[in-house]
Backbone as numpy.savetxt, mean C-alpha at the origin, in Angstrom:
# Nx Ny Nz CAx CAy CAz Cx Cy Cz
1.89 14.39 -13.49 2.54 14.47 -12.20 2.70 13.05 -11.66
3.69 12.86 -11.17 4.02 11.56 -10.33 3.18 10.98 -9.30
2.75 10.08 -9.43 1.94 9.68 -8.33 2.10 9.78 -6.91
3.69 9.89 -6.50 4.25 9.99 -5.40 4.09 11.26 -4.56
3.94 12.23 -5.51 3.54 13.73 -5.14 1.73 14.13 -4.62
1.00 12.79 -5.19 -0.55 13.16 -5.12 -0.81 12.83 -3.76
-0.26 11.01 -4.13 -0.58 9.87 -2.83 0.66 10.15 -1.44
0.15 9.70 -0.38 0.84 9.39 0.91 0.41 8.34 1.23
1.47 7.10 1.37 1.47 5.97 2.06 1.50 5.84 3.75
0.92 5.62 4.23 0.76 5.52 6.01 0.67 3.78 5.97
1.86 3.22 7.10 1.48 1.80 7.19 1.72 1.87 8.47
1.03 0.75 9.22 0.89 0.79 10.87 1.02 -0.54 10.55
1.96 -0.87 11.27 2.68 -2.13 12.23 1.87 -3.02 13.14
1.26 -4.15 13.04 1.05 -4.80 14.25 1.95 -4.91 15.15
3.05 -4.77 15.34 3.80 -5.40 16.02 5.16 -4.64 15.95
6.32 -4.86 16.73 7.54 -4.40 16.58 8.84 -5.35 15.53
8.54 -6.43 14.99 9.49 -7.06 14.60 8.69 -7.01 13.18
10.41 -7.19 12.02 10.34 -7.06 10.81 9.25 -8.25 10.47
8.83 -8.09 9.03 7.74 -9.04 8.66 8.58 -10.56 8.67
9.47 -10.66 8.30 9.85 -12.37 8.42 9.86 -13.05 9.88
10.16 -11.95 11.23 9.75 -12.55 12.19 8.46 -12.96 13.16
7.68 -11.89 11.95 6.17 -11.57 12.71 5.51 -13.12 12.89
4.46 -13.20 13.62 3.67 -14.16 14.01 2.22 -13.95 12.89
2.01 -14.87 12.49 1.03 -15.11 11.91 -0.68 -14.22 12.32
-0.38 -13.83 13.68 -1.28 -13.89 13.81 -1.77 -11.92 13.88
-0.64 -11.31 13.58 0.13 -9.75 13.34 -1.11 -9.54 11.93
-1.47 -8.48 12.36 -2.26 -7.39 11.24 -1.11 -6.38 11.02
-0.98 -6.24 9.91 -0.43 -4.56 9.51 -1.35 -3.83 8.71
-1.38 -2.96 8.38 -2.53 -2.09 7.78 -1.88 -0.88 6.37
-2.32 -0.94 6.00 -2.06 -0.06 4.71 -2.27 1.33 3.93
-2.77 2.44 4.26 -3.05 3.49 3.88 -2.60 4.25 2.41
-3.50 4.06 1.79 -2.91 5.74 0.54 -3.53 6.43 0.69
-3.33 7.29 0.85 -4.16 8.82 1.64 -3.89 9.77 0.28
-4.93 10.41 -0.04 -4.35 11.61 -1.43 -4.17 12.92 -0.27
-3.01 13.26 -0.75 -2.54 14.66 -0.17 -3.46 15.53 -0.18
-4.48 16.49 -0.99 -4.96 17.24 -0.85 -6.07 17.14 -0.62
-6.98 15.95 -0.77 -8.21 15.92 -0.22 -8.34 15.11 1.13
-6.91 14.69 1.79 -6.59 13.88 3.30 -7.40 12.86 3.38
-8.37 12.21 2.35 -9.35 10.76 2.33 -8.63 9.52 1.57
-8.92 8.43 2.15 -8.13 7.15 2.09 -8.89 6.99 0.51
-8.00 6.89 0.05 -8.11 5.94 -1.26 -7.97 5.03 -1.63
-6.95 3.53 -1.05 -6.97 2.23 -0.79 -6.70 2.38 0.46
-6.91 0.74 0.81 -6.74 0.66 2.00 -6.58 -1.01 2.33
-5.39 -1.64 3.13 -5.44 -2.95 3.11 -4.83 -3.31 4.55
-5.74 -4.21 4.88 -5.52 -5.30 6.24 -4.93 -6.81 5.96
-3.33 -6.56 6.49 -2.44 -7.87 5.50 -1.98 -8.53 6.97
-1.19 -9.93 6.89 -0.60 -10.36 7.28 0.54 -9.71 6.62
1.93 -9.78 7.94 3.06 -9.11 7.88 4.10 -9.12 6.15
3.94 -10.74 6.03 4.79 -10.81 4.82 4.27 -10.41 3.41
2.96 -10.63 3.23 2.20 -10.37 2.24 2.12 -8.83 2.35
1.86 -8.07 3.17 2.05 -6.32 3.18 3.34 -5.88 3.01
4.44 -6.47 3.19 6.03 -6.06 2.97 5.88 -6.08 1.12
5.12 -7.37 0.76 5.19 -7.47 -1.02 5.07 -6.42 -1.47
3.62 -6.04 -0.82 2.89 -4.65 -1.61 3.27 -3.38 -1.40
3.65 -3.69 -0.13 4.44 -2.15 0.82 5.67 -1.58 -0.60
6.09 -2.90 -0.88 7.79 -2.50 -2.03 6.56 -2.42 -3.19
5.68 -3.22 -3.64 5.28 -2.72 -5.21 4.62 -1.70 -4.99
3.98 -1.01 -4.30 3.35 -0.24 -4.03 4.35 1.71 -4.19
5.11 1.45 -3.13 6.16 2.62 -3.24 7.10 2.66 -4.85
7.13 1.29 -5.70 7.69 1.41 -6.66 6.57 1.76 -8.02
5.75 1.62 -7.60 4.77 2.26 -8.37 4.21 4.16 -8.34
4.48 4.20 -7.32 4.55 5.63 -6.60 5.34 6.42 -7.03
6.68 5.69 -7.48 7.94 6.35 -8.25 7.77 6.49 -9.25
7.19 5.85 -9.96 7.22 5.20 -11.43 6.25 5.78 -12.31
5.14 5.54 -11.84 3.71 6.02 -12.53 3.93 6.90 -12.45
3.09 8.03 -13.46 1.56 8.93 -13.63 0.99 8.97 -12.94
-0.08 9.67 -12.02 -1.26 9.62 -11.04 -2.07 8.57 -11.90
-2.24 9.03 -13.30 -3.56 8.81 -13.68 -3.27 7.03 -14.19
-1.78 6.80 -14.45 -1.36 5.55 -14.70 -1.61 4.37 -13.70
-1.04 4.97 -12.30 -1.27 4.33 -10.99 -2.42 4.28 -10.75
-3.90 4.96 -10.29 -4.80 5.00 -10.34 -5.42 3.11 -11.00
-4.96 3.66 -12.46 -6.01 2.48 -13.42 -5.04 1.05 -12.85
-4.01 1.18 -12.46 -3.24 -0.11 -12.62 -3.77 -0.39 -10.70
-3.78 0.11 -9.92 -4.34 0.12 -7.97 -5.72 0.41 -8.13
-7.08 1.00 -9.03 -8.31 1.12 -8.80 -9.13 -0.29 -7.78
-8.87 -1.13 -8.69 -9.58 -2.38 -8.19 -8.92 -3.33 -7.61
-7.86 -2.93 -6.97 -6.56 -3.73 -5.65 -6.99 -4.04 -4.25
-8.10 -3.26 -4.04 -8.67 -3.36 -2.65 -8.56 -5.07 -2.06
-8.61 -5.81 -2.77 -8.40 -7.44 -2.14 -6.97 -7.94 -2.91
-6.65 -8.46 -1.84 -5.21 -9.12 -1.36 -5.36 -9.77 -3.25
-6.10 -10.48 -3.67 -5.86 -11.30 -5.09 -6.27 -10.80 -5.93
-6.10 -9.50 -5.82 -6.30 -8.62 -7.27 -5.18 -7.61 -7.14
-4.42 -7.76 -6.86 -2.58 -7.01 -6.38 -2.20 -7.13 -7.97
-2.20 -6.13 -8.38 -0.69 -6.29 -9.78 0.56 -6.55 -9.90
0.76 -7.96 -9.42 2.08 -7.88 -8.92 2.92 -8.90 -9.85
């Protein structure tokens, strides 16, 4: 099954303006939530432009993968410099 069908992405905005105008000083936040058990499974606190990266590899991985593919390739992503990108 597609990963896109397991996981739900939730991202919350610091702020109202796209990431290239954000201020440095803007949190956005990151959620994959698994659909049927509603508990966070990653989770990331980014500056605006660096969360737009992952926000796109992230949903293109969602498309792409296997659950069980996505999983092994996002397990140990929890920090900003361990991103598969």
């Amino acid at each position: 099954m597609k990963a896109n069908r397991v996981f739900h992405l939730i991202v919350t905005r610091g702020g109202r303006q796209p990431a290239f105008l954000a201020g440095r000083d803007r949190i956005d936040r990151i959620e994959l939530v698994s659909v049927d058990e509603g508990e966070i499974v990653l989770y990331w606190e980014l500056a605006p432009k660096p969360a737009a990266r992952l926000l796109r590899t992230l949903r293109a991985d969602l498309a792409g993968l296997e659950t069980e593919a996505f999983i092994d390739r996002w397990r140990d992503a929890d920090a900003a410099a361990d991103w598969p990108l």
